Amino acid sequence: MEIPKQYDPKQAEEHHYSRWEQAGFFAPEANQDRNAPVFSIVIPPPNVTGSLHMGHALQHTMMDVMTRYKRMCGYRTLWVPGMDHAGISTQLMVTRELKKERLTRHDLGREEFVERVWQWKQESGGQITKQMRREGASVDWSREKFTMDEDLSRAVREVFVRLYEEGMIYRGNRIVNWCPNDQTVLSDLEVEKVPQAGKLYYLQYPVKGSDERITVATTRPETMLGDTGVAVNPRDERYRRFVGSTLLLPLTSREIPVVADDFVDPEFGTGAVKVTPAHDPNDYEMGVRHGLDQVVVIDTHARMTEAAGADLAGLDRYKAREAVVEQFEELGLLERVIDYEFSISKCERCKTVVEPLISLQWFVRMEPLRDLALEVLSKEKKPRFSPESYDKVYTNWLENIRDWTISRQLWWGHQIPAWYTETGEMVVARSLAEATAKAGTAKLTQDPDVLDTWFSSALWPFSTLGWPVETDDLKTFYPTSVLVTARDIIFLWVSRMVMMGMKFMGREPFADVYITGTILDPQGQRMSKTKMNGVDPLEVFDKYGVDATRIMLASVGSTDSRWNEKQVESYRNFANKIWNAARFALMNSEGARIDPRTLAKSEDLALHDRWILSRLNKTTRDLQAAIAGYQFHEAVQTLYHFFWDDFCDWYIELTKADVTSEAEGPQRIQSRTRLLSVLDQALRLLHPFMPYITEDLWLRLPGAASDLLHPAYASASPTIMLAAFPTMRDELIDEQAEWEMQAVIDLVTRARNLRSEMNIKPGERVSVLVSSPDEQLRSVYSASADQISRLVRASKLQISAASEAPRASARAVLTGGGEVAIPLEGLIDFEQERQRLGKEQEKLRAEAVKVETQLANPSFVERAPAEKVNELRARIADIAQRTAQLQQTVENLQ
RNA sequence: GCCCGCUUAGCUCAGUGGUAGAGCACUCGCUUCACACGCGAGGGGUCAGUGGUUCGAAUCCACUAGCGGGCACCA
């Protein structure tokens, strides 16, 4: 069998995914075990307009690692894919399309527009689902969902109606965040505060019946036209006498009262605040408290209304600001203007400055829902956040929660299931039929607004499983096991899923929440479309392969880190290493096939076999612990180290002589079998992280057949993705073998170091003389003499109790107090050699001093655990042995 | 203003009470029969600073500085 020297990711990525998908391996039904434990994840639904970015790739990697891992462990595994209809984004996308045809959505009308959106979705939406296939995501496509699907829409209406009937959804006039560009209301979470350099204007309002004036400070002079009062702190001596008096509002003919309110901070500005209930959230509250009028002077397009006066009506808010300031100046009522930095509210999506407006909208009362979420958190610790610190952020937000504005003035989305009769009466119902029955008339008009996209997302963990129908899926897979997402949607999404899950399912939607880190650009900035600094995962896939990208992303874990292509490159090299290790095993596999029985404990195992089995089992144990604790970085490090250092650098080298032996026979077959079997196990460990290369190689291994699959998938065709994940076997962890192997590694490394220091040509074979006073070590060296000779390229390896090296030798001291020497007649510069060993002595002395000082400290010996004290005593003993040996070695130079 | 995180080798990052780690970069030597996307051997860190707790601190606590993030306020 010809295997190329370099791994070609594209070739492996071409075939396996479609085979897996078509064979139904991703579906939970692949699992034939009725009693199998269950593992489920719902994907954070990407926007239907979206395409794959690094954040998706990161999250999907984590989810796929967990899903593939659990699947191989025999769990009935479901990862639900799907997409979000993404109200505003999608509507804007299609609106832009229409613009090319010189049409607006109003030209089409609502019904036809919505039809166009569906058409767009059909033709070009959901690019991301193709990209997810490329990623290797083992989602069950047969259960793919879309938030606008009929069944999910039914769930939305059901929730709306039930909440309404309980009085938890209400409609009312409230001050809200209005985006003048998108022409819709926004929830608090969709507004971002941006610091801005601006001005603070000090305006004077004359007191009626007096020559006095009260000065107020404002960043938005144009809103003064809507002032219906001025507020001062009741304890503010300066203004006490004005409370109750009347002010003449300049530029208008209106008179407004001075009121006292604790909200006012006497320290800020002038201590007197203009109150504009219709255009400021705090003023709105104050206005309610004092019964002040609401005068609307700015409309939904951020232009001045008639109420602002004939001169200004129709003017843009910023133009109006200039005009107002000008007029105040002319009237001599502009006291001063100072530079002032403040935060401005912008629409998160289009960055337009939000206008607070009083508007008739739908809201959800959050306190009762919030209490459910807080209760399950305090009583059951659910969800359990990883990293834990996010649970504080989550709790703080819940504690300060405010009502949720759920209506949006859009056409694309779930239309609010409320209907109005001709007489203006309202009915809320699951359908038009139900509404007709309730209202007693068919002459109904449905509320034109749609629901916030996050309303349907909040139901995702149960709506995707069939709710409100009690489906088998719902019973089996809810609550889900874990939610994987980025931290920026903890409030928008995670918390709302918990609240809705508790409310409608009576149980938390997921046990754990794993928050991934953020991949920043190389300068440490967030990647964004506007900054054009994003790295396209698909390009990285093309350049380095999906597997390399995945394992690199997994290693990022939950901390933010800068994008570093070199890292992907190093994992590409890792993939190549795996490829070549397998290549070696395959090139020497004649007569052998995978046989897990050769990985059992047995008396006749060689040291390197006992050692690799111990390493394999420790790796399995550590890997499982790391995955269980969401320590993906650690999991990757464990795998990398095991495969490269333990398996490739040592095991393959140590078993090479047997495996490549010219002599056919049982020993060769056995070593080949064991090599293949260890490789099989290693590939299984790697598979959740690197699905393509592991499948590609595994299928080539002789003996890779259905009998290696987890029993739950026994009837499936061979695939590593359904192979049983290795389990740790305690009896194979062999500390003695690890200790012995460490001695061998130490000897080999020091001998190689001597060769290197002495500039011995790599091809040149030398005599190596090893001595050790320790009989056990001598027998360890002897037992591995052939391999040691091979690894250090020794023509002769002599092992003795006392050093027999000639004076002209390069020498080094071994752990455990032995010596390794290479005779180099005529090549040794004795002075140089003494210096080299002198450095070694220095190091040992320094170490000895450190340890001795600690041991000489009585309180250390008294208070430190005995284990630690013994550890140090063992170390000092070893240092003493090495020091003595070194002394001897130096003397031998004389 | 409040809260959270980060500061460790030239770079990107692990490590959270007991001998400072990885990858990349760097130095030296190698076309050694799996792999030059490789092999072997090296060099490189007062773990941001100060103080404290402790037998012992990169690790725990407090403060300081710098960077990043979130929340609130902003007349």
mmCIF file of C-alpha atoms (C1' of nucleotides) in Angstrom, chain A residues 3-17 20 133-136 537-551 568-580 689-697 700, chain B residues 37:
data_model
loop_
_atom_site.group_PDB
_atom_site.id
_atom_site.type_symbol
_atom_site.label_atom_id
_atom_site.label_comp_id
_atom_site.label_asym_id
_atom_site.label_seq_id
_atom_site.Cartn_x
_atom_site.Cartn_y
_atom_site.Cartn_z
ATOM 1 C CA ILE A 3 0.942 6.091 1.466
ATOM 2 C CA PRO A 4 2.197 9.584 0.702
ATOM 3 C CA LYS A 5 4.703 11.172 3.083
ATOM 4 C CA GLN A 6 2.509 14.168 3.667
ATOM 5 C CA TYR A 7 -0.994 14.246 4.984
ATOM 6 C CA ASP A 8 -3.415 15.842 2.543
ATOM 7 C CA PRO A 9 -6.347 17.132 4.600
ATOM 8 C CA LYS A 10 -8.539 17.871 1.587
ATOM 9 C CA GLN A 11 -8.593 14.300 0.475
ATOM 10 C CA ALA A 12 -9.664 13.072 3.890
ATOM 11 C CA GLU A 13 -12.218 15.847 4.259
ATOM 12 C CA GLU A 14 -13.901 15.046 0.973
ATOM 13 C CA HIS A 15 -15.408 11.673 1.651
ATOM 14 C CA HIS A 16 -16.027 10.930 5.272
ATOM 15 C CA TYR A 17 -18.588 13.540 6.219
ATOM 16 C CA TRP A 20 -21.244 9.619 8.175
ATOM 17 C CA ARG A 133 -20.567 20.190 7.311
ATOM 18 C CA ARG A 134 -17.075 21.202 6.359
ATOM 19 C CA GLU A 135 -16.253 21.680 10.035
ATOM 20 C CA GLY A 136 -17.156 18.075 10.656
ATOM 21 C CA PRO A 537 -12.218 29.901 9.189
ATOM 22 C CA LEU A 538 -12.808 28.467 5.745
ATOM 23 C CA GLU A 539 -9.561 29.931 4.482
ATOM 24 C CA VAL A 540 -7.782 28.472 7.474
ATOM 25 C CA PHE A 541 -9.384 25.105 6.727
ATOM 26 C CA ASP A 542 -8.101 25.321 3.172
ATOM 27 C CA LYS A 543 -4.607 26.215 4.226
ATOM 28 C CA TYR A 544 -4.056 23.950 7.226
ATOM 29 C CA GLY A 545 -6.913 21.482 7.253
ATOM 30 C CA VAL A 546 -10.026 21.256 9.370
ATOM 31 C CA ASP A 547 -8.508 18.968 11.981
ATOM 32 C CA ALA A 548 -5.545 21.224 12.665
ATOM 33 C CA THR A 549 -7.867 24.214 12.971
ATOM 34 C CA ARG A 550 -10.213 22.345 15.270
ATOM 35 C CA ILE A 551 -7.616 21.110 17.699
ATOM 36 C CA VAL A 568 -2.528 26.329 13.575
ATOM 37 C CA GLU A 569 0.596 25.522 11.639
ATOM 38 C CA SER A 570 2.030 23.630 14.560
ATOM 39 C CA TYR A 571 -1.150 21.557 14.803
ATOM 40 C CA ARG A 572 -0.996 21.005 11.055
ATOM 41 C CA ASN A 573 2.439 19.574 11.754
ATOM 42 C CA PHE A 574 0.927 17.485 14.499
ATOM 43 C CA ALA A 575 -1.582 16.083 12.036
ATOM 44 C CA ASN A 576 1.290 15.232 9.756
ATOM 45 C CA LYS A 577 3.066 13.543 12.644
ATOM 46 C CA ILE A 578 0.004 11.392 13.270
ATOM 47 C CA TRP A 579 -0.124 10.582 9.581
ATOM 48 C CA ASN A 580 3.480 9.466 9.511
ATOM 49 C CA PHE A 689 -10.771 16.642 18.201
ATOM 50 C CA MET A 690 -9.531 15.538 14.797
ATOM 51 C CA PRO A 691 -12.319 13.571 13.177
ATOM 52 C CA TYR A 692 -11.108 13.449 9.592
ATOM 53 C CA ILE A 693 -7.532 12.259 9.866
ATOM 54 C CA THR A 694 -8.404 9.745 12.549
ATOM 55 C CA GLU A 695 -11.194 8.242 10.463
ATOM 56 C CA ASP A 696 -9.058 8.221 7.370
ATOM 57 C CA LEU A 697 -6.209 6.399 9.063
ATOM 58 C CA ARG A 700 -6.799 1.696 6.786
ATOM 59 C "C1'" C B 37 5.156 19.937 8.325
#
